[in-house]
Amino acid sequence: MQLYSFFNSSTSYRVRIALALKGQAYDTHGVNLRSGQQRDAAYLQVNPSGVVPSLVDEDLTLSQSLAIIDYLDARFPEPRLIPADPVERARVLEVSNAIACDIHPVNNLRILRYLKDQFNIDEDGRNAWYRHWVAEGLSGVDALLQRHGDGPYCFGDAPTLADCCLVPQVANALRMKCDLSPFPRVMAIYAHASAQPAFVAAEPARQPDYIA
């Protein structure tokens, strides 16, 4: 398999965690979002949307991290990341989508650049924007996990799609110096999961395209 990824992209990070949990080897193709490589003609042939990640598996090319992880779960069922039980599945998807749909889209690099380029919002303003949406989103996530979660991971003793989404989001929030002390359940899960081998292997600093 071939993974087109950017080391600091939380969506790419999600997929790297899933691949590591499933023990699947892959080749990394770095796509430098900072230099605009995602808009190069060669990459647009891979992914017309010009975003990361993209997974190529033989004749299949797939984008969107949640779709990729769902595919990996179907092709390599162990360990299962999206539960089969209807209620457990719904809970995992509820938290995963709260992160992937409510927090990440308004805070990714292209949105922050748009705020700068089109509205002349300075760095302090962009940081305030980022921290506001992280706080609002993680407040809901923490409440859901307090209400329905258990164990060292989001839902029990084994990682799920929810953990694949949560760890990269928290890592980026910490990098952006967000105050995450109001979210004890989120931070306890992050501390446990981020110390596990598959999560460590997927860390941005360990990727071949890492830029210091």
CSV table of N, CA, C and O in Angstrom, one decimal, residues 14-121:
chain,number,residue,atom,x,y,z
A,14,ARG,N,-4.4,10.0,11.7
A,14,ARG,CA,-5.4,9.0,12.0
A,14,ARG,C,-5.1,7.7,11.2
A,14,ARG,O,-5.2,6.6,11.8
A,15,VAL,N,-4.9,7.8,9.9
A,15,VAL,CA,-4.7,6.7,9.1
A,15,VAL,C,-3.4,5.9,9.5
A,15,VAL,O,-3.4,4.7,9.5
A,16,ARG,N,-2.4,6.7,9.8
A,16,ARG,CA,-1.1,6.0,10.2
A,16,ARG,C,-1.3,5.2,11.4
A,16,ARG,O,-0.8,4.1,11.6
A,17,ILE,N,-2.1,5.7,12.4
A,17,ILE,CA,-2.4,5.0,13.6
A,17,ILE,C,-3.2,3.7,13.2
A,17,ILE,O,-2.8,2.6,13.7
A,18,ALA,N,-4.2,3.8,12.4
A,18,ALA,CA,-4.9,2.6,12.0
A,18,ALA,C,-4.1,1.5,11.3
A,18,ALA,O,-4.2,0.3,11.6
A,19,LEU,N,-3.2,2.0,10.4
A,19,LEU,CA,-2.3,1.0,9.7
A,19,LEU,C,-1.4,0.4,10.7
A,19,LEU,O,-1.1,-0.8,10.7
A,20,ALA,N,-0.9,1.1,11.7
A,20,ALA,CA,0.0,0.6,12.7
A,20,ALA,C,-0.7,-0.4,13.6
A,20,ALA,O,-0.2,-1.5,13.9
A,21,LEU,N,-1.9,-0.1,14.0
A,21,LEU,CA,-2.7,-1.0,14.9
A,21,LEU,C,-2.9,-2.3,14.2
A,21,LEU,O,-3.0,-3.4,14.8
A,22,LYS,N,-3.1,-2.2,12.9
A,22,LYS,CA,-3.4,-3.5,12.1
A,22,LYS,C,-2.1,-4.1,11.6
A,22,LYS,O,-2.2,-5.2,10.9
A,23,GLY,N,-1.0,-3.6,11.9
A,23,GLY,CA,0.3,-4.2,11.5
A,23,GLY,C,0.5,-4.2,10.0
A,23,GLY,O,1.2,-5.1,9.5
A,24,GLN,N,0.0,-3.2,9.3
A,24,GLN,CA,0.1,-3.2,7.8
A,24,GLN,C,1.2,-2.3,7.3
A,24,GLN,O,1.3,-1.2,7.7
A,25,ALA,N,2.1,-2.9,6.5
A,25,ALA,CA,3.2,-2.1,6.0
A,25,ALA,C,2.7,-1.2,4.8
A,25,ALA,O,1.8,-1.6,4.1
A,26,TYR,N,3.4,-0.1,4.6
A,26,TYR,CA,3.0,0.8,3.5
A,26,TYR,C,4.2,1.7,3.2
A,26,TYR,O,5.1,1.8,4.1
A,27,ASP,N,4.2,2.2,2.0
A,27,ASP,CA,5.2,3.2,1.7
A,27,ASP,C,4.6,4.6,1.8
A,27,ASP,O,3.5,4.9,1.4
A,28,THR,N,5.4,5.5,2.4
A,28,THR,CA,4.9,6.9,2.6
A,28,THR,C,5.4,7.8,1.4
A,28,THR,O,6.5,7.8,1.0
A,29,HIS,N,4.5,8.6,0.9
A,29,HIS,CA,4.8,9.6,-0.1
A,29,HIS,C,4.4,10.9,0.6
A,29,HIS,O,3.2,11.2,0.8
A,30,GLY,N,5.4,11.7,1.0
A,30,GLY,CA,5.1,13.0,1.6
A,30,GLY,C,4.6,14.0,0.7
A,30,GLY,O,5.0,14.2,-0.4
A,31,VAL,N,3.5,14.7,1.1
A,31,VAL,CA,2.9,15.8,0.4
A,31,VAL,C,3.0,17.0,1.3
A,31,VAL,O,2.3,17.1,2.3
A,32,ASN,N,3.8,17.9,0.9
A,32,ASN,CA,4.1,19.1,1.7
A,32,ASN,C,3.0,20.1,1.6
A,32,ASN,O,3.0,20.9,0.6
A,33,LEU,N,2.1,20.2,2.6
A,33,LEU,CA,1.0,21.1,2.6
A,33,LEU,C,1.5,22.6,2.7
A,33,LEU,O,0.9,23.5,2.2
A,34,ARG,N,2.7,22.7,3.4
A,34,ARG,CA,3.2,24.1,3.6
A,34,ARG,C,3.6,24.7,2.3
A,34,ARG,O,3.5,25.9,2.1
A,35,SER,N,4.2,23.9,1.4
A,35,SER,CA,4.7,24.5,0.2
A,35,SER,C,3.7,24.4,-1.0
A,35,SER,O,3.9,24.8,-2.1
A,36,GLY,N,2.5,23.9,-0.7
A,36,GLY,CA,1.4,23.8,-1.7
A,36,GLY,C,1.5,22.6,-2.6
A,36,GLY,O,0.9,22.6,-3.7
A,37,GLN,N,2.3,21.6,-2.2
A,37,GLN,CA,2.5,20.4,-3.1
A,37,GLN,C,1.2,19.7,-3.4
A,37,GLN,O,1.1,19.0,-4.4
A,38,GLN,N,0.2,19.8,-2.5
A,38,GLN,CA,-1.1,19.2,-2.7
A,38,GLN,C,-1.8,19.7,-3.9
A,38,GLN,O,-2.8,19.0,-4.4
A,39,ARG,N,-1.4,20.8,-4.4
A,39,ARG,CA,-2.0,21.4,-5.6
A,39,ARG,C,-1.3,21.1,-6.9
A,39,ARG,O,-1.7,21.6,-8.0
A,40,ASP,N,-0.2,20.4,-6.8
A,40,ASP,CA,0.6,20.1,-8.0
A,40,ASP,C,-0.2,19.1,-8.9
A,40,ASP,O,-1.0,18.3,-8.4
A,41,ALA,N,0.0,19.2,-10.2
A,41,ALA,CA,-0.8,18.4,-11.1
A,41,ALA,C,-0.6,16.9,-10.9
A,41,ALA,O,-1.5,16.2,-11.0
A,42,ALA,N,0.6,16.5,-10.5
A,42,ALA,CA,0.9,15.1,-10.3
A,42,ALA,C,0.1,14.6,-9.1
A,42,ALA,O,-0.5,13.5,-9.2
A,43,TYR,N,0.0,15.4,-8.0
A,43,TYR,CA,-0.8,14.9,-6.9
A,43,TYR,C,-2.3,14.9,-7.2
A,43,TYR,O,-3.1,14.1,-6.7
A,44,LEU,N,-2.7,15.9,-7.9
A,44,LEU,CA,-4.2,16.0,-8.3
A,44,LEU,C,-4.6,14.8,-9.1
A,44,LEU,O,-5.8,14.5,-9.1
A,45,GLN,N,-3.7,14.2,-9.8
A,45,GLN,CA,-4.1,12.9,-10.5
A,45,GLN,C,-4.4,11.8,-9.5
A,45,GLN,O,-5.2,10.9,-9.8
A,46,VAL,N,-3.7,11.9,-8.3
A,46,VAL,CA,-4.0,10.9,-7.3
A,46,VAL,C,-5.3,11.3,-6.5
A,46,VAL,O,-6.2,10.4,-6.3
A,47,ASN,N,-5.4,12.5,-6.1
A,47,ASN,CA,-6.5,13.0,-5.3
A,47,ASN,C,-7.0,14.3,-5.9
A,47,ASN,O,-6.4,15.4,-5.6
A,48,PRO,N,-8.1,14.3,-6.7
A,48,PRO,CA,-8.5,15.6,-7.3
A,48,PRO,C,-8.9,16.7,-6.3
A,48,PRO,O,-9.0,17.8,-6.7
A,49,SER,N,-9.2,16.3,-5.1
A,49,SER,CA,-9.6,17.3,-4.1
A,49,SER,C,-8.4,18.0,-3.5
A,49,SER,O,-8.5,19.1,-2.9
A,50,GLY,N,-7.2,17.5,-3.8
A,50,GLY,CA,-6.0,18.2,-3.3
A,50,GLY,C,-5.8,18.2,-1.8
A,50,GLY,O,-5.4,19.3,-1.3
A,51,VAL,N,-6.2,17.1,-1.2
A,51,VAL,CA,-6.0,17.1,0.3
A,51,VAL,C,-5.3,15.7,0.6
A,51,VAL,O,-5.2,14.9,-0.2
A,52,VAL,N,-4.9,15.6,1.9
A,52,VAL,CA,-4.3,14.4,2.4
A,52,VAL,C,-5.2,13.9,3.5
A,52,VAL,O,-5.9,14.7,4.1
A,53,PRO,N,-5.2,12.6,3.7
A,53,PRO,CA,-4.4,11.5,3.1
A,53,PRO,C,-5.0,11.0,1.8
A,53,PRO,O,-6.2,11.2,1.6
A,54,SER,N,-4.2,10.2,1.1
A,54,SER,CA,-4.7,9.3,0.0
A,54,SER,C,-4.1,8.0,0.2
A,54,SER,O,-2.9,7.9,0.5
A,55,LEU,N,-4.9,6.9,0.1
A,55,LEU,CA,-4.3,5.6,0.2
A,55,LEU,C,-4.5,4.9,-1.2
A,55,LEU,O,-5.6,4.9,-1.8
A,56,VAL,N,-3.4,4.3,-1.7
A,56,VAL,CA,-3.5,3.5,-2.9
A,56,VAL,C,-3.2,2.1,-2.5
A,56,VAL,O,-2.1,1.7,-2.0
A,57,ASP,N,-4.1,1.2,-2.8
A,57,ASP,CA,-4.0,-0.2,-2.6
A,57,ASP,C,-4.3,-1.0,-3.8
A,57,ASP,O,-5.5,-1.2,-4.2
A,58,GLU,N,-3.3,-1.4,-4.5
A,58,GLU,CA,-3.5,-2.0,-5.9
A,58,GLU,C,-4.3,-1.1,-6.8
A,58,GLU,O,-3.8,0.0,-7.1
A,59,ASP,N,-5.5,-1.5,-7.2
A,59,ASP,CA,-6.2,-0.7,-8.2
A,59,ASP,C,-7.1,0.3,-7.5
A,59,ASP,O,-7.8,1.1,-8.2
A,60,LEU,N,-7.1,0.4,-6.2
A,60,LEU,CA,-8.0,1.3,-5.4
A,60,LEU,C,-7.2,2.5,-5.0
A,60,LEU,O,-6.1,2.4,-4.4
A,61,THR,N,-7.8,3.7,-5.2
A,61,THR,CA,-7.3,4.9,-4.7
A,61,THR,C,-8.4,5.5,-3.9
A,61,THR,O,-9.5,5.7,-4.4
A,62,LEU,N,-8.1,5.8,-2.6
A,62,LEU,CA,-9.2,6.3,-1.7
A,62,LEU,C,-8.7,7.5,-0.9
A,62,LEU,O,-7.5,7.5,-0.4
A,63,SER,N,-9.5,8.5,-0.7
A,63,SER,CA,-9.2,9.6,0.1
A,63,SER,C,-10.2,9.7,1.2
A,63,SER,O,-11.2,8.9,1.3
A,64,GLN,N,-10.1,10.7,2.1
A,64,GLN,CA,-10.9,10.9,3.3
A,64,GLN,C,-10.5,9.8,4.4
A,64,GLN,O,-10.8,8.7,4.2
A,65,SER,N,-10.0,10.3,5.5
A,65,SER,CA,-9.4,9.4,6.5
A,65,SER,C,-10.4,8.4,7.0
A,65,SER,O,-10.1,7.3,7.3
A,66,LEU,N,-11.7,8.9,7.3
A,66,LEU,CA,-12.6,7.9,7.9
A,66,LEU,C,-13.0,6.9,6.9
A,66,LEU,O,-13.2,5.7,7.3
A,67,ALA,N,-13.1,7.2,5.6
A,67,ALA,CA,-13.4,6.2,4.6
A,67,ALA,C,-12.3,5.2,4.5
A,67,ALA,O,-12.5,4.0,4.3
A,68,ILE,N,-11.0,5.7,4.6
A,68,ILE,CA,-9.9,4.9,4.5
A,68,ILE,C,-9.8,3.9,5.6
A,68,ILE,O,-9.6,2.7,5.5
A,69,ILE,N,-10.1,4.4,6.9
A,69,ILE,CA,-10.0,3.5,8.0
A,69,ILE,C,-11.2,2.5,8.0
A,69,ILE,O,-11.0,1.3,8.4
A,70,ASP,N,-12.3,2.9,7.5
A,70,ASP,CA,-13.4,1.9,7.3
A,70,ASP,C,-13.1,0.8,6.4
A,70,ASP,O,-13.3,-0.3,6.6
A,71,TYR,N,-12.4,1.2,5.3
A,71,TYR,CA,-11.9,0.2,4.3
A,71,TYR,C,-10.9,-0.7,4.9
A,71,TYR,O,-11.0,-1.9,4.8
A,72,LEU,N,-9.9,-0.1,5.7
A,72,LEU,CA,-8.9,-1.0,6.3
A,72,LEU,C,-9.6,-1.9,7.3
A,72,LEU,O,-9.2,-3.1,7.5
A,73,ASP,N,-10.6,-1.5,8.0
A,73,ASP,CA,-11.3,-2.3,9.0
A,73,ASP,C,-12.0,-3.5,8.3
A,73,ASP,O,-12.1,-4.6,8.8
A,74,ALA,N,-12.5,-3.2,7.1
A,74,ALA,CA,-13.2,-4.3,6.4
A,74,ALA,C,-12.2,-5.3,5.7
A,74,ALA,O,-12.4,-6.5,5.7
A,75,ARG,N,-11.1,-4.7,5.3
A,75,ARG,CA,-10.1,-5.6,4.6
A,75,ARG,C,-9.3,-6.4,5.6
A,75,ARG,O,-8.9,-7.5,5.4
A,76,PHE,N,-8.9,-5.7,6.7
A,76,PHE,CA,-8.1,-6.3,7.8
A,76,PHE,C,-8.8,-6.2,9.1
A,76,PHE,O,-8.6,-5.3,9.9
A,77,PRO,N,-9.7,-7.2,9.4
A,77,PRO,CA,-10.7,-7.0,10.5
A,77,PRO,C,-10.1,-7.0,11.9
A,77,PRO,O,-10.8,-6.6,12.8
A,78,GLU,N,-8.9,-7.5,12.0
A,78,GLU,CA,-8.3,-7.5,13.4
A,78,GLU,C,-7.1,-6.6,13.5
A,78,GLU,O,-6.2,-6.6,12.6
A,79,PRO,N,-7.1,-5.8,14.5
A,79,PRO,CA,-8.1,-5.6,15.5
A,79,PRO,C,-9.2,-4.7,14.9
A,79,PRO,O,-8.9,-3.7,14.2
A,80,ARG,N,-10.4,-5.0,15.3
A,80,ARG,CA,-11.6,-4.2,14.8
A,80,ARG,C,-11.5,-2.8,15.4
A,80,ARG,O,-11.4,-2.6,16.6
A,81,LEU,N,-11.7,-1.7,14.6
A,81,LEU,CA,-11.6,-0.4,15.0
A,81,LEU,C,-13.0,0.3,15.1
A,81,LEU,O,-13.3,1.2,15.8
A,82,ILE,N,-14.0,-0.3,14.3
A,82,ILE,CA,-15.3,0.2,14.3
A,82,ILE,C,-16.2,-1.0,14.7
A,82,ILE,O,-16.3,-2.0,14.0
A,83,PRO,N,-16.7,-1.0,15.9
A,83,PRO,CA,-17.4,-2.2,16.4
A,83,PRO,C,-18.6,-2.7,15.6
A,83,PRO,O,-19.2,-1.9,14.9
A,84,ALA,N,-18.8,-4.0,15.7
A,84,ALA,CA,-20.0,-4.5,14.9
A,84,ALA,C,-21.3,-4.3,15.6
A,84,ALA,O,-22.3,-4.1,15.0
A,85,ASP,N,-21.3,-4.3,17.0
A,85,ASP,CA,-22.5,-4.1,17.7
A,85,ASP,C,-23.1,-2.7,17.4
A,85,ASP,O,-22.4,-1.7,17.4
A,86,PRO,N,-24.4,-2.6,17.1
A,86,PRO,CA,-25.0,-1.4,16.6
A,86,PRO,C,-24.8,-0.2,17.6
A,86,PRO,O,-24.5,0.9,17.2
A,87,VAL,N,-25.0,-0.4,18.9
A,87,VAL,CA,-24.9,0.7,19.8
A,87,VAL,C,-23.4,1.1,20.0
A,87,VAL,O,-23.1,2.3,20.0
A,88,GLU,N,-22.5,0.1,20.2
A,88,GLU,CA,-21.1,0.4,20.3
A,88,GLU,C,-20.6,1.2,19.1
A,88,GLU,O,-19.8,2.1,19.2
A,89,ARG,N,-21.0,0.7,17.9
A,89,ARG,CA,-20.6,1.3,16.6
A,89,ARG,C,-21.0,2.8,16.6
A,89,ARG,O,-20.3,3.7,16.2
A,90,ALA,N,-22.3,3.0,17.0
A,90,ALA,CA,-22.8,4.4,17.0
A,90,ALA,C,-22.1,5.3,17.9
A,90,ALA,O,-21.8,6.4,17.6
A,91,ARG,N,-21.7,4.8,19.1
A,91,ARG,CA,-21.0,5.6,20.1
A,91,ARG,C,-19.6,6.0,19.5
A,91,ARG,O,-19.2,7.1,19.7
A,92,VAL,N,-18.9,5.0,18.9
A,92,VAL,CA,-17.6,5.3,18.4
A,92,VAL,C,-17.7,6.3,17.2
A,92,VAL,O,-16.9,7.2,17.2
A,93,LEU,N,-18.7,6.1,16.4
A,93,LEU,CA,-18.8,7.0,15.3
A,93,LEU,C,-19.3,8.4,15.7
A,93,LEU,O,-18.9,9.4,15.1
A,94,GLU,N,-20.0,8.5,16.8
A,94,GLU,CA,-20.5,9.8,17.4
A,94,GLU,C,-19.3,10.6,17.8
A,94,GLU,O,-19.2,11.8,17.4
A,95,VAL,N,-18.3,10.0,18.5
A,95,VAL,CA,-17.2,10.7,19.0
A,95,VAL,C,-16.2,11.0,17.8
A,95,VAL,O,-15.7,12.1,17.7
A,96,SER,N,-16.0,10.0,16.9
A,96,SER,CA,-15.2,10.2,15.8
A,96,SER,C,-15.6,11.4,14.9
A,96,SER,O,-14.8,12.2,14.5
A,97,ASN,N,-16.9,11.4,14.6
A,97,ASN,CA,-17.4,12.5,13.8
A,97,ASN,C,-17.4,13.8,14.5
A,97,ASN,O,-17.3,14.9,13.8
A,98,ALA,N,-17.6,13.8,15.8
A,98,ALA,CA,-17.5,15.1,16.6
A,98,ALA,C,-16.1,15.8,16.4
A,98,ALA,O,-16.0,17.0,16.3
A,99,ILE,N,-15.1,14.9,16.3
A,99,ILE,CA,-13.8,15.4,16.1
A,99,ILE,C,-13.5,15.7,14.6
A,99,ILE,O,-13.1,16.8,14.2
A,100,ALA,N,-13.9,14.7,13.7
A,100,ALA,CA,-13.5,14.9,12.3
A,100,ALA,C,-14.4,15.9,11.6
A,100,ALA,O,-14.0,16.4,10.6
A,101,CYS,N,-15.6,16.1,12.1
A,101,CYS,CA,-16.6,17.0,11.3
A,101,CYS,C,-16.8,18.3,12.0
A,101,CYS,O,-17.1,19.3,11.3
A,102,ASP,N,-16.6,18.4,13.4
A,102,ASP,CA,-16.9,19.6,14.1
A,102,ASP,C,-15.6,20.4,14.5
A,102,ASP,O,-15.7,21.6,14.5
A,103,ILE,N,-14.5,19.7,14.8
A,103,ILE,CA,-13.3,20.4,15.2
A,103,ILE,C,-12.3,20.6,14.1
A,103,ILE,O,-11.9,21.8,13.8
A,104,HIS,N,-12.0,19.5,13.4
A,104,HIS,CA,-10.9,19.6,12.4
A,104,HIS,C,-11.2,20.5,11.2
A,104,HIS,O,-10.3,21.3,10.9
A,105,PRO,N,-12.4,20.5,10.6
A,105,PRO,CA,-12.5,21.2,9.4
A,105,PRO,C,-12.4,22.7,9.5
A,105,PRO,O,-11.9,23.4,8.6
A,106,VAL,N,-12.7,23.3,10.6
A,106,VAL,CA,-12.6,24.8,10.8
A,106,VAL,C,-11.2,25.2,11.2
A,106,VAL,O,-10.9,26.4,11.3
A,107,ASN,N,-10.3,24.2,11.5
A,107,ASN,CA,-9.0,24.5,12.1
A,107,ASN,C,-7.9,24.0,11.2
A,107,ASN,O,-6.7,24.1,11.7
A,108,ASN,N,-8.1,23.5,10.1
A,108,ASN,CA,-7.0,22.9,9.3
A,108,ASN,C,-6.2,24.0,8.6
A,108,ASN,O,-6.6,25.2,8.6
A,109,LEU,N,-5.1,23.7,8.0
A,109,LEU,CA,-4.2,24.7,7.5
A,109,LEU,C,-4.8,25.6,6.5
A,109,LEU,O,-4.5,26.8,6.5
A,110,ARG,N,-5.6,25.0,5.6
A,110,ARG,CA,-6.1,25.9,4.5
A,110,ARG,C,-7.1,26.9,5.0
A,110,ARG,O,-7.2,28.0,4.5
A,111,ILE,N,-7.8,26.6,6.1
A,111,ILE,CA,-8.8,27.5,6.7
A,111,ILE,C,-8.0,28.6,7.4
A,111,ILE,O,-8.3,29.8,7.3
A,112,LEU,N,-6.9,28.3,8.2
A,112,LEU,CA,-6.1,29.3,8.8
A,112,LEU,C,-5.4,30.2,7.8
A,112,LEU,O,-5.3,31.4,8.1
A,113,ARG,N,-5.0,29.6,6.7
A,113,ARG,CA,-4.4,30.5,5.7
A,113,ARG,C,-5.4,31.4,5.0
A,113,ARG,O,-5.1,32.6,4.7
A,114,TYR,N,-6.6,30.9,4.9
A,114,TYR,CA,-7.7,31.8,4.3
A,114,TYR,C,-8.0,32.9,5.2
A,114,TYR,O,-8.2,34.1,4.7
A,115,LEU,N,-8.0,32.7,6.5
A,115,LEU,CA,-8.3,33.8,7.4
A,115,LEU,C,-7.2,34.8,7.3
A,115,LEU,O,-7.5,36.0,7.4
A,116,LYS,N,-6.0,34.4,7.1
A,116,LYS,CA,-4.9,35.4,6.9
A,116,LYS,C,-4.9,36.1,5.6
A,116,LYS,O,-4.8,37.3,5.5
A,117,ASP,N,-5.1,35.3,4.5
A,117,ASP,CA,-4.9,35.9,3.2
A,117,ASP,C,-6.1,36.7,2.8
A,117,ASP,O,-6.0,37.7,2.1
A,118,GLN,N,-7.3,36.3,3.2
A,118,GLN,CA,-8.5,37.0,2.7
A,118,GLN,C,-9.1,38.0,3.7
A,118,GLN,O,-9.7,39.0,3.3
A,119,PHE,N,-8.8,37.8,5.0
A,119,PHE,CA,-9.4,38.7,6.0
A,119,PHE,C,-8.3,39.4,6.8
A,119,PHE,O,-8.7,40.1,7.8
A,120,ASN,N,-7.0,39.2,6.5
A,120,ASN,CA,-5.9,39.9,7.1
A,120,ASN,C,-5.9,39.7,8.7
A,120,ASN,O,-5.6,40.6,9.4
A,121,ILE,N,-6.4,38.5,9.1
A,121,ILE,CA,-6.4,38.2,10.5
A,121,ILE,C,-4.9,37.8,10.9
A,121,ILE,O,-4.3,36.9,10.3
